[in-house]
PDB file of C-alpha atoms in Angstrom:
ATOM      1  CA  UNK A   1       9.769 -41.727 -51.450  1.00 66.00           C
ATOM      2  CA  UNK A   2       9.587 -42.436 -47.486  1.00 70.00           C
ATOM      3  CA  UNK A   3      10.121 -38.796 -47.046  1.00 77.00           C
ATOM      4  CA  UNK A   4       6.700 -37.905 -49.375  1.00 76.00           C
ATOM      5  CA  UNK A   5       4.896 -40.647 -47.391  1.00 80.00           C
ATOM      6  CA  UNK A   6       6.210 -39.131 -44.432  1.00 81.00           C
ATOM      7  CA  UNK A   7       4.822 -36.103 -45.362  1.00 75.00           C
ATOM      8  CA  UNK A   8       1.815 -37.525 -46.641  1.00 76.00           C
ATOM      9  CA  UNK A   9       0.828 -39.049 -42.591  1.00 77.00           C
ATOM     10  CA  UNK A  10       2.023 -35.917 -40.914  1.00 75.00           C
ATOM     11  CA  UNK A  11      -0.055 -33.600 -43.518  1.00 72.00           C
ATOM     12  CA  UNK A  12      -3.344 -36.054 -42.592  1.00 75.00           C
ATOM     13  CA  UNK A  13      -2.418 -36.341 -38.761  1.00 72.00           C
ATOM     14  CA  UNK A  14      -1.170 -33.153 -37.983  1.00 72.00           C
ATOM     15  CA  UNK A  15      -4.145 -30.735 -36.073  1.00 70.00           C
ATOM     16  CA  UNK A  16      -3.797 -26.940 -37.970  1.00 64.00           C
ATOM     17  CA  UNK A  17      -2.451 -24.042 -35.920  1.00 62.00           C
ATOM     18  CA  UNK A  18      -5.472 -21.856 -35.612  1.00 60.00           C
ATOM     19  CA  UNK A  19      -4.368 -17.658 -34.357  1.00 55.00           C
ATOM     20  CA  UNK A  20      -7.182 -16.646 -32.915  1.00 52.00           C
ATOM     21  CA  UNK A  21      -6.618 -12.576 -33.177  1.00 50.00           C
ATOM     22  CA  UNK A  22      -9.970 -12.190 -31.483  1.00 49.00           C
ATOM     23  CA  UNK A  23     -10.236 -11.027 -27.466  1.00 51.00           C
ATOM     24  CA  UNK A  24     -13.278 -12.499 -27.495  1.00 52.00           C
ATOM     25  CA  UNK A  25     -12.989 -16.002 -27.550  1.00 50.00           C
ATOM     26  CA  UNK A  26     -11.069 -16.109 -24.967  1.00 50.00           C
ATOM     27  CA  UNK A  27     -12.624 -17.631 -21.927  1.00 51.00           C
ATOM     28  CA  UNK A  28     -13.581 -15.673 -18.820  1.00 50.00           C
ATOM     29  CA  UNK A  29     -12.505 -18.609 -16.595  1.00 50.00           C
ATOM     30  CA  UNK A  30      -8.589 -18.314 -17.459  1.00 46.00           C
ATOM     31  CA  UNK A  31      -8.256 -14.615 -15.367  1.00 46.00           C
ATOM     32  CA  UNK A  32      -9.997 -16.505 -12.541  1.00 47.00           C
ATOM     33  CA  UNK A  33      -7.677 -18.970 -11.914  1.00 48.00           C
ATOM     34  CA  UNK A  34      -4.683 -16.258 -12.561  1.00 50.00           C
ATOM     35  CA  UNK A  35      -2.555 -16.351  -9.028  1.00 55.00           C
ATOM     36  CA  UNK A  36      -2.165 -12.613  -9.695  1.00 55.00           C
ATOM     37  CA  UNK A  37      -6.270 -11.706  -9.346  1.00 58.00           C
ATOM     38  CA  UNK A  38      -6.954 -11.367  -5.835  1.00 64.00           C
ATOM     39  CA  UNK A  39      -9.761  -9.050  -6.382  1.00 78.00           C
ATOM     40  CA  UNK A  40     -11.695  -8.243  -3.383  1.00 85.00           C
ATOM     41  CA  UNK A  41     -15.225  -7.498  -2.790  1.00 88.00           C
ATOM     42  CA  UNK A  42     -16.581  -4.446  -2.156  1.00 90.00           C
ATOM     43  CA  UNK A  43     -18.489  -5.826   0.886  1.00 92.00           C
ATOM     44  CA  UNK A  44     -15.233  -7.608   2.446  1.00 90.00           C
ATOM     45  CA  UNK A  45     -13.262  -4.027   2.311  1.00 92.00           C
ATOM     46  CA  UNK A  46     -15.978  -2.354   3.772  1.00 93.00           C
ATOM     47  CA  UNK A  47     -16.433  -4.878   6.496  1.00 93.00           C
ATOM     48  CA  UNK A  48     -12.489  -5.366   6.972  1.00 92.00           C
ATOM     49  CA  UNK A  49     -11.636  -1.349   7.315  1.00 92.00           C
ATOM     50  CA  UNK A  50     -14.493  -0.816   9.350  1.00 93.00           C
ATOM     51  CA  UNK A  51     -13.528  -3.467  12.020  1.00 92.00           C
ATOM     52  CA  UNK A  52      -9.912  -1.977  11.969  1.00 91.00           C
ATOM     53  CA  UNK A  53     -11.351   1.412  12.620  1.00 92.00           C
ATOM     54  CA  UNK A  54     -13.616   0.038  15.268  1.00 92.00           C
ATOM     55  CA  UNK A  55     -10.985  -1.509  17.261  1.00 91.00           C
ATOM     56  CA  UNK A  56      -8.575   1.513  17.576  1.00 90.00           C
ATOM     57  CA  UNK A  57      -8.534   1.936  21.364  1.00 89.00           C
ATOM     58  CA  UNK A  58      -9.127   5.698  20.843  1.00 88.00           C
ATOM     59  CA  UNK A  59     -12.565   5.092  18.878  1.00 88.00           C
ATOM     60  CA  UNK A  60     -16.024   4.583  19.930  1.00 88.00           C
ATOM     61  CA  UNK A  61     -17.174   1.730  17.878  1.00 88.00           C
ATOM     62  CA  UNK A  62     -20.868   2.500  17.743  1.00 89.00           C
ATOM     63  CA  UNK A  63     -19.884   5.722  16.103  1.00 88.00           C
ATOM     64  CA  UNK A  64     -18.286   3.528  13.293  1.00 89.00           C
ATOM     65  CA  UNK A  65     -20.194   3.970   9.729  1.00 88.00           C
ATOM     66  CA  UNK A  66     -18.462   3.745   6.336  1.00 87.00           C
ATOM     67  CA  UNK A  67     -19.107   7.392   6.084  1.00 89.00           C
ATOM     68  CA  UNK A  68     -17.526   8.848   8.944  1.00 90.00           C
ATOM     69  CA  UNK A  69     -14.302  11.362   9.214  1.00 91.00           C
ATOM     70  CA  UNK A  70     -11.644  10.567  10.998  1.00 90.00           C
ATOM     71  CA  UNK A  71     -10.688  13.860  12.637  1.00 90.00           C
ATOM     72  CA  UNK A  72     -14.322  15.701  12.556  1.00 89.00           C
ATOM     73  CA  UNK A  73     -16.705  12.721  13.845  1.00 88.00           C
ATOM     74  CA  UNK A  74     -14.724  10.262  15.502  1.00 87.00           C
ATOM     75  CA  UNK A  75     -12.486  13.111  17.446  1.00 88.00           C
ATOM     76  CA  UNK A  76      -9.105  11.800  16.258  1.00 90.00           C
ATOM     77  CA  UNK A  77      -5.519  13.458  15.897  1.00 90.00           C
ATOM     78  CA  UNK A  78      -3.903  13.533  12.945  1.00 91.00           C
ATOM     79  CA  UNK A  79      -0.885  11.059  14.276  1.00 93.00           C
ATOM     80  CA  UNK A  80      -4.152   8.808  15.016  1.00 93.00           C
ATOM     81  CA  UNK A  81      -5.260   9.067  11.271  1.00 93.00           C
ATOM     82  CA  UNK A  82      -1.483   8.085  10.522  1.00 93.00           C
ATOM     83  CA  UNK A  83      -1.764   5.632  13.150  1.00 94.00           C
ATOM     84  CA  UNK A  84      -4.971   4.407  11.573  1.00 94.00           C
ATOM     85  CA  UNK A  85      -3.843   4.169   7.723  1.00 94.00           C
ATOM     86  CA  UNK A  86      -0.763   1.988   9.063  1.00 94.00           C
ATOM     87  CA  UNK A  87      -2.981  -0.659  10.142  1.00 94.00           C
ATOM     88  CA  UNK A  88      -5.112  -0.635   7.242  1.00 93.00           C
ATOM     89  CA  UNK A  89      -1.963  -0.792   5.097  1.00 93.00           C
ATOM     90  CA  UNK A  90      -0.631  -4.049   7.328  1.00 92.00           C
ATOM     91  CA  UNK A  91      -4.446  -5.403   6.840  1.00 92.00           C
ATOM     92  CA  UNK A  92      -4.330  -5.305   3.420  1.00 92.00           C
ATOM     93  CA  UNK A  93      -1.143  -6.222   3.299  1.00 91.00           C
ATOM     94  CA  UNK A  94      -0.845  -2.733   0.889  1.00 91.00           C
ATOM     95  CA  UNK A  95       2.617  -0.131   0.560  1.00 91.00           C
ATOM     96  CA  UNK A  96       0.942   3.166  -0.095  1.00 92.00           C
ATOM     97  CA  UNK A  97       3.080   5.709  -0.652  1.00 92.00           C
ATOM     98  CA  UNK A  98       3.248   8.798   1.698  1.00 91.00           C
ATOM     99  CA  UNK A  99       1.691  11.753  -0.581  1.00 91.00           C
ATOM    100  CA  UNK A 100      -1.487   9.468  -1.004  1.00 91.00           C
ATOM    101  CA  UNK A 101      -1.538   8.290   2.336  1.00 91.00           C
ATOM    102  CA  UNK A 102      -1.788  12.001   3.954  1.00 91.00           C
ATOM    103  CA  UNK A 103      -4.854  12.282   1.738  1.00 91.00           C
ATOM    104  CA  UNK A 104      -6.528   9.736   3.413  1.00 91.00           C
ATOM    105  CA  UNK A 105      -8.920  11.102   5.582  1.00 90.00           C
ATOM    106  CA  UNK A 106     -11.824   9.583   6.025  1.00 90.00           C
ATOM    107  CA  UNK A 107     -13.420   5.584   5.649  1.00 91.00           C
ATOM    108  CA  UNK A 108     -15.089   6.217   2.798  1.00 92.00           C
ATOM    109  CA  UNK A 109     -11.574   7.350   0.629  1.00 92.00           C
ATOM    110  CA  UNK A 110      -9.738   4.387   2.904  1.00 92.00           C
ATOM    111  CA  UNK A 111     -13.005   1.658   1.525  1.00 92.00           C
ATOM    112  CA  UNK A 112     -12.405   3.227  -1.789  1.00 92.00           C
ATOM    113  CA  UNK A 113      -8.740   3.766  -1.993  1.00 92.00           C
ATOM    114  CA  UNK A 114      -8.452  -0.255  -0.736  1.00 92.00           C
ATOM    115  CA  UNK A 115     -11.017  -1.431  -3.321  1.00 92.00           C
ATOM    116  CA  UNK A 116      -9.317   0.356  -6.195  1.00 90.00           C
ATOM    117  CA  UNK A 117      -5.400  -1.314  -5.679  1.00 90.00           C
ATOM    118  CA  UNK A 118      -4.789  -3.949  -7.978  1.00 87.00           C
ATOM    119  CA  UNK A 119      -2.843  -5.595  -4.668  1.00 86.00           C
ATOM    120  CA  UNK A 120      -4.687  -5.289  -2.370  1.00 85.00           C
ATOM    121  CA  UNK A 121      -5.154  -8.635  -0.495  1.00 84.00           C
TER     122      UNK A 121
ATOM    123  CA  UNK B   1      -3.886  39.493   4.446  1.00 57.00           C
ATOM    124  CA  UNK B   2      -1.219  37.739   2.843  1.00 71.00           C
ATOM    125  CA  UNK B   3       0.969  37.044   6.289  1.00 83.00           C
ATOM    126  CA  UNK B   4      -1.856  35.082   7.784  1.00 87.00           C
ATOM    127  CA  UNK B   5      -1.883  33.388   4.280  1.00 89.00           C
ATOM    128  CA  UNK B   6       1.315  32.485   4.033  1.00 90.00           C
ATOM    129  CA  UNK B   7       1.393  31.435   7.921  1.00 90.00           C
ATOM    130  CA  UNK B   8      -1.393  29.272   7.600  1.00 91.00           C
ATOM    131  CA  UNK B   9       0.682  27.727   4.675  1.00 92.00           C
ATOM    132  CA  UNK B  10       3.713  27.385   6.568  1.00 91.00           C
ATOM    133  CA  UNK B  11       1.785  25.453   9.447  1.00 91.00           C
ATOM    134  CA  UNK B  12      -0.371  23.374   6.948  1.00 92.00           C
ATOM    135  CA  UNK B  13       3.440  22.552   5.180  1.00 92.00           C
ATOM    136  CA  UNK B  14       4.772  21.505   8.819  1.00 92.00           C
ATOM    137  CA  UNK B  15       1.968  19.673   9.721  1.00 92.00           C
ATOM    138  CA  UNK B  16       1.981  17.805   6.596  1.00 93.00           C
ATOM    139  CA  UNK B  17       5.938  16.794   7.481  1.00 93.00           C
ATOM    140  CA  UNK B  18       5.398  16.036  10.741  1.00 94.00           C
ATOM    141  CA  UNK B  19       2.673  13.655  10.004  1.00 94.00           C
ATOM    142  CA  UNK B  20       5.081  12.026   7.421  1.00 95.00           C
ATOM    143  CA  UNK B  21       7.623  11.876   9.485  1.00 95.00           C
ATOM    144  CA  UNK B  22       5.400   9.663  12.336  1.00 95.00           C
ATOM    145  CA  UNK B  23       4.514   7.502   9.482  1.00 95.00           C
ATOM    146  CA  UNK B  24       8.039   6.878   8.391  1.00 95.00           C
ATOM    147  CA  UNK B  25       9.197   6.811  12.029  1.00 95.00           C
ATOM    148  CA  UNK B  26       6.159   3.922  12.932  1.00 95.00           C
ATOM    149  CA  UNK B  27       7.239   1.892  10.344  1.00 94.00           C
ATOM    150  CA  UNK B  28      10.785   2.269  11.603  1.00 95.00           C
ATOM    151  CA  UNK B  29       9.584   1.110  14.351  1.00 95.00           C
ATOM    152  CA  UNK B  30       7.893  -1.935  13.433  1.00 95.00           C
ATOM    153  CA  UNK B  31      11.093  -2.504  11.637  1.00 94.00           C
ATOM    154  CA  UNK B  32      13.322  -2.634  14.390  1.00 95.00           C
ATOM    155  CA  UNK B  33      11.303  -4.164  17.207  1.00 92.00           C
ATOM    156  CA  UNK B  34       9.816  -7.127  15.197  1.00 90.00           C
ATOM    157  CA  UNK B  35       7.211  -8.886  17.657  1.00 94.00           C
ATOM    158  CA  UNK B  36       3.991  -7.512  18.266  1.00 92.00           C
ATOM    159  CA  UNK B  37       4.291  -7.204  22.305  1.00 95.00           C
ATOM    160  CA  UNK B  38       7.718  -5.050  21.715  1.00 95.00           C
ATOM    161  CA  UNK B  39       6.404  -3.017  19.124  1.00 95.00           C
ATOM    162  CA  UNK B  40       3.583  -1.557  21.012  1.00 94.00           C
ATOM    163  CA  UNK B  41       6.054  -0.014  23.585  1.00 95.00           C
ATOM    164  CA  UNK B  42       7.645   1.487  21.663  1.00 94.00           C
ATOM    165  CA  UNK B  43       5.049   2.930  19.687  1.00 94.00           C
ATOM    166  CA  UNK B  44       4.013   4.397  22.802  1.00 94.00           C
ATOM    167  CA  UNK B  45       6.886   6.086  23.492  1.00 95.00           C
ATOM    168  CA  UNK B  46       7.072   7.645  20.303  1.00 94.00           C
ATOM    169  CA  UNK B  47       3.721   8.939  20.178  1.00 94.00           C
ATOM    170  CA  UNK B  48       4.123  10.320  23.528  1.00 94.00           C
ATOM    171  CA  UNK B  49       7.543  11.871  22.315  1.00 93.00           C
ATOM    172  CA  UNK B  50       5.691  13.443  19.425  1.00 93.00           C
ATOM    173  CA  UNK B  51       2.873  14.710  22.087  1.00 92.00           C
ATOM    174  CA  UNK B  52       5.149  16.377  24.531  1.00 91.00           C
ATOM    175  CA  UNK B  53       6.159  18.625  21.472  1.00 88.00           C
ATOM    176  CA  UNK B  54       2.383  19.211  20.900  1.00 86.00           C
ATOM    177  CA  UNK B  55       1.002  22.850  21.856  1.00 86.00           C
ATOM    178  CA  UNK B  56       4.390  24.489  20.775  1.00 84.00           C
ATOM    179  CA  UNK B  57       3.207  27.875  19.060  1.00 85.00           C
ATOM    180  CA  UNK B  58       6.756  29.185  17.746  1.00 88.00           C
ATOM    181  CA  UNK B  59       7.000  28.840  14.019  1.00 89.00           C
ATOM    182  CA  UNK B  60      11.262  28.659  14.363  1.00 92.00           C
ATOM    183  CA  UNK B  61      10.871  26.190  17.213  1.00 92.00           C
ATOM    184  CA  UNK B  62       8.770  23.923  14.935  1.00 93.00           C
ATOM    185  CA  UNK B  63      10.912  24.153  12.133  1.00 93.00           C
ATOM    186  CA  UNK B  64      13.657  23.537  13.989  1.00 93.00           C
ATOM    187  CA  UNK B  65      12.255  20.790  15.962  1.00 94.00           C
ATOM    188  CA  UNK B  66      11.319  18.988  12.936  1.00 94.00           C
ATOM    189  CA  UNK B  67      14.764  18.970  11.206  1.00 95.00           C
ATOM    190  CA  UNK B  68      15.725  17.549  14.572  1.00 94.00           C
ATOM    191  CA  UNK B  69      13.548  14.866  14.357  1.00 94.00           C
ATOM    192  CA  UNK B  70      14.330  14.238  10.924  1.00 95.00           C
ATOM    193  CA  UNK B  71      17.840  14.234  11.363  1.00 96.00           C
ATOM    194  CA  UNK B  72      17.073  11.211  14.094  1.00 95.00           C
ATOM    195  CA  UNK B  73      14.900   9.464  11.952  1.00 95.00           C
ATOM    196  CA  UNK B  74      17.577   9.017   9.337  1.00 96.00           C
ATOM    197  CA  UNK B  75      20.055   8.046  12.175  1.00 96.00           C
ATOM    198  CA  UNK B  76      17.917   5.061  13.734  1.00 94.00           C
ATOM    199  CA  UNK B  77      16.766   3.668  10.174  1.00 94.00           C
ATOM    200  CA  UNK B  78      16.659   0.347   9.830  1.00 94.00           C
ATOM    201  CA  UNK B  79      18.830  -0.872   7.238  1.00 93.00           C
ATOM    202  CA  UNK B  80      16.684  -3.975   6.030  1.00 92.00           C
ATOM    203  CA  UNK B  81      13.205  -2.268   6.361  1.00 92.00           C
ATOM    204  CA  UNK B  82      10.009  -4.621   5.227  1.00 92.00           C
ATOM    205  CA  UNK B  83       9.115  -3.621   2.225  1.00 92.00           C
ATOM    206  CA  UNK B  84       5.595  -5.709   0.626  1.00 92.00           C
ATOM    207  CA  UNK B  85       7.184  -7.923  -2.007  1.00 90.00           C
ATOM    208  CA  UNK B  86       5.338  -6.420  -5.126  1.00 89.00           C
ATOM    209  CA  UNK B  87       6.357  -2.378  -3.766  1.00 90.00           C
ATOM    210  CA  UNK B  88       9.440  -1.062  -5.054  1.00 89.00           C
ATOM    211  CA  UNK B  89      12.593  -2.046  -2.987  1.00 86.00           C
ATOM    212  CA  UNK B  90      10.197  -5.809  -2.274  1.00 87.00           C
ATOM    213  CA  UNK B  91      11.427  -8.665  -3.546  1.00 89.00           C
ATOM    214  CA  UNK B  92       8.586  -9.503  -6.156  1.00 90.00           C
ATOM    215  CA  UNK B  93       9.646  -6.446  -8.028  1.00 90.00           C
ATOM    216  CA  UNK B  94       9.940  -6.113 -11.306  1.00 87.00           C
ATOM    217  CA  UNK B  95      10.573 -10.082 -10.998  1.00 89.00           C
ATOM    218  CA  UNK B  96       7.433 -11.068 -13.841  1.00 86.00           C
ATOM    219  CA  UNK B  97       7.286  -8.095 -16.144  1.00 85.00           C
ATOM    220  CA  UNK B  98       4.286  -8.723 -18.426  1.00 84.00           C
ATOM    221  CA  UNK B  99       5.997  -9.492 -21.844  1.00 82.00           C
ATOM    222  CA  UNK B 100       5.473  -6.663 -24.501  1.00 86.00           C
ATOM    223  CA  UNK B 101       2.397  -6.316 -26.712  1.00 87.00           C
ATOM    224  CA  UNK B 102       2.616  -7.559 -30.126  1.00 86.00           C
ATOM    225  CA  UNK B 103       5.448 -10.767 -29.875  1.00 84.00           C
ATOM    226  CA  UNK B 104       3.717 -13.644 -30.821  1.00 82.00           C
ATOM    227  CA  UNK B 105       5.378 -17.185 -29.575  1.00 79.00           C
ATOM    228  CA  UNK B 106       5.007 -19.949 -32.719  1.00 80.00           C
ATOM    229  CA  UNK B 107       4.236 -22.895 -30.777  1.00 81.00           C
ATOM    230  CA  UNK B 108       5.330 -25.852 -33.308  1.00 80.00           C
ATOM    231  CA  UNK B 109       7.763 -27.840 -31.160  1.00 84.00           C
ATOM    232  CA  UNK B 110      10.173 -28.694 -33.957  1.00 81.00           C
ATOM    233  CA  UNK B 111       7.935 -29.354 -36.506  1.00 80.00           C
ATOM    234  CA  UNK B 112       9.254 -29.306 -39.872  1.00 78.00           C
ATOM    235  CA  UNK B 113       6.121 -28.026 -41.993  1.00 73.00           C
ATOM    236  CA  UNK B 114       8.507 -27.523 -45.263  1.00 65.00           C
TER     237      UNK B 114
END
């Protein structure tokens, strides 16, 4: 008998168990406070790559758009572009591996290959 | 003309490994001398290492100079490189896998609904 009046006060107090299978009721404010999100904008890259490109010692920074080429405009070497990509790695605080990073030619791929990592800080 | 082809492919293959092999060599570097004022040195002195060896035409020499410098590299590496925590070989890895799709976790905290 206490056990069905148990039951009874747990069956009127107790708050159902709703699933909801839906994606879309789930808030947009939960990924924003997710430690893993660090998402930059695109503005921030831009400015942040340009100002590492702009104070290589080699570089004239008035030459500096997001545009330019590393080798054919700004008169670089190709150990410079290495030199360069290692300090937008360490800016970004990135690891890029060493295929993609020989790729990287230019600011526009660097702006673009920096906004697209998920990790990139 | 398909010896200029494949020499312009041998030279665009070296030039690719040398490049890699300053990149892995920097960050050797940076590994070994730590603070900022004795990295930049020794970055120095590699670059100008890799500069002296700049204008050399002969396709043997450069192949031969670059297993040489390989063979270095892998003698000087550091044996605790940096590594960011979330890359491969970092300590974040692997450490939070996202749980697989389709477990569902039955929150009821010992309640006896029977």
């Amino acid at each position: 008998m206490a056990s069905a009046l148990r039951a009874a006060i747990l069956g009127h107090v107790r708050v159902p168990v709703v699933s909801s299978g839906s994606k879309l009721l789930t808030p947009l404010w939960i990924r924003s406070m997710s430690s893993h999100d660090d998402h930059l904008e695109k503005s921030q890259v831009i400015d942040r790559v340009l100002d590492i490109v702009k104070s290589f010692p080699k570089v004239d920074p008035s030459k500096v758009t997001s545009e330019v080429h590393f080798q054919k405009d700004l008169g670089l070497d190709s150990l410079d572009n290495v030199e360069i990509i290692m300090a937008i790695e360490e800016e970004f605080k990135l690891e890029i591996p060493d295929k993609e990073a020989d790729k990287i030619d230019s600011c526009a791929l660097a702006i673009e290959y920096v906004y697209n990592h998920p990790m990139a800080s | 003309m398909s010896g200029a082809a494949s020499y312009l492919a041998r030279r665009a293959v070296q030039k690719e490994r040398v490049r890699i092999l300053y990149r892995r060599a920097l960050k050797d570097t940076l590994n070994w001398a730590v603070h900022r004022h004795l990295f930049y040195p020794d970055a120095d002195a590699l670059r100008e290492r890799f500069d002296a060896n700049k204008n050399v035409e002969d396709i043997e020499t450069i192949d031969r100079m670059i297993a040489d410098g390989e063979a270095q590299y892998n003698k000087w590496r550091h044996p605790d490189p940096y590594i960011v925590p979330w890359a491969p070989g970092g300590s974040k890895f692997t450490r939070n896998p996202t749980p697989p799709s389709g477990i569902e976790i039955v929150y009821d905290y010992g309640r006896e609904d029977h």
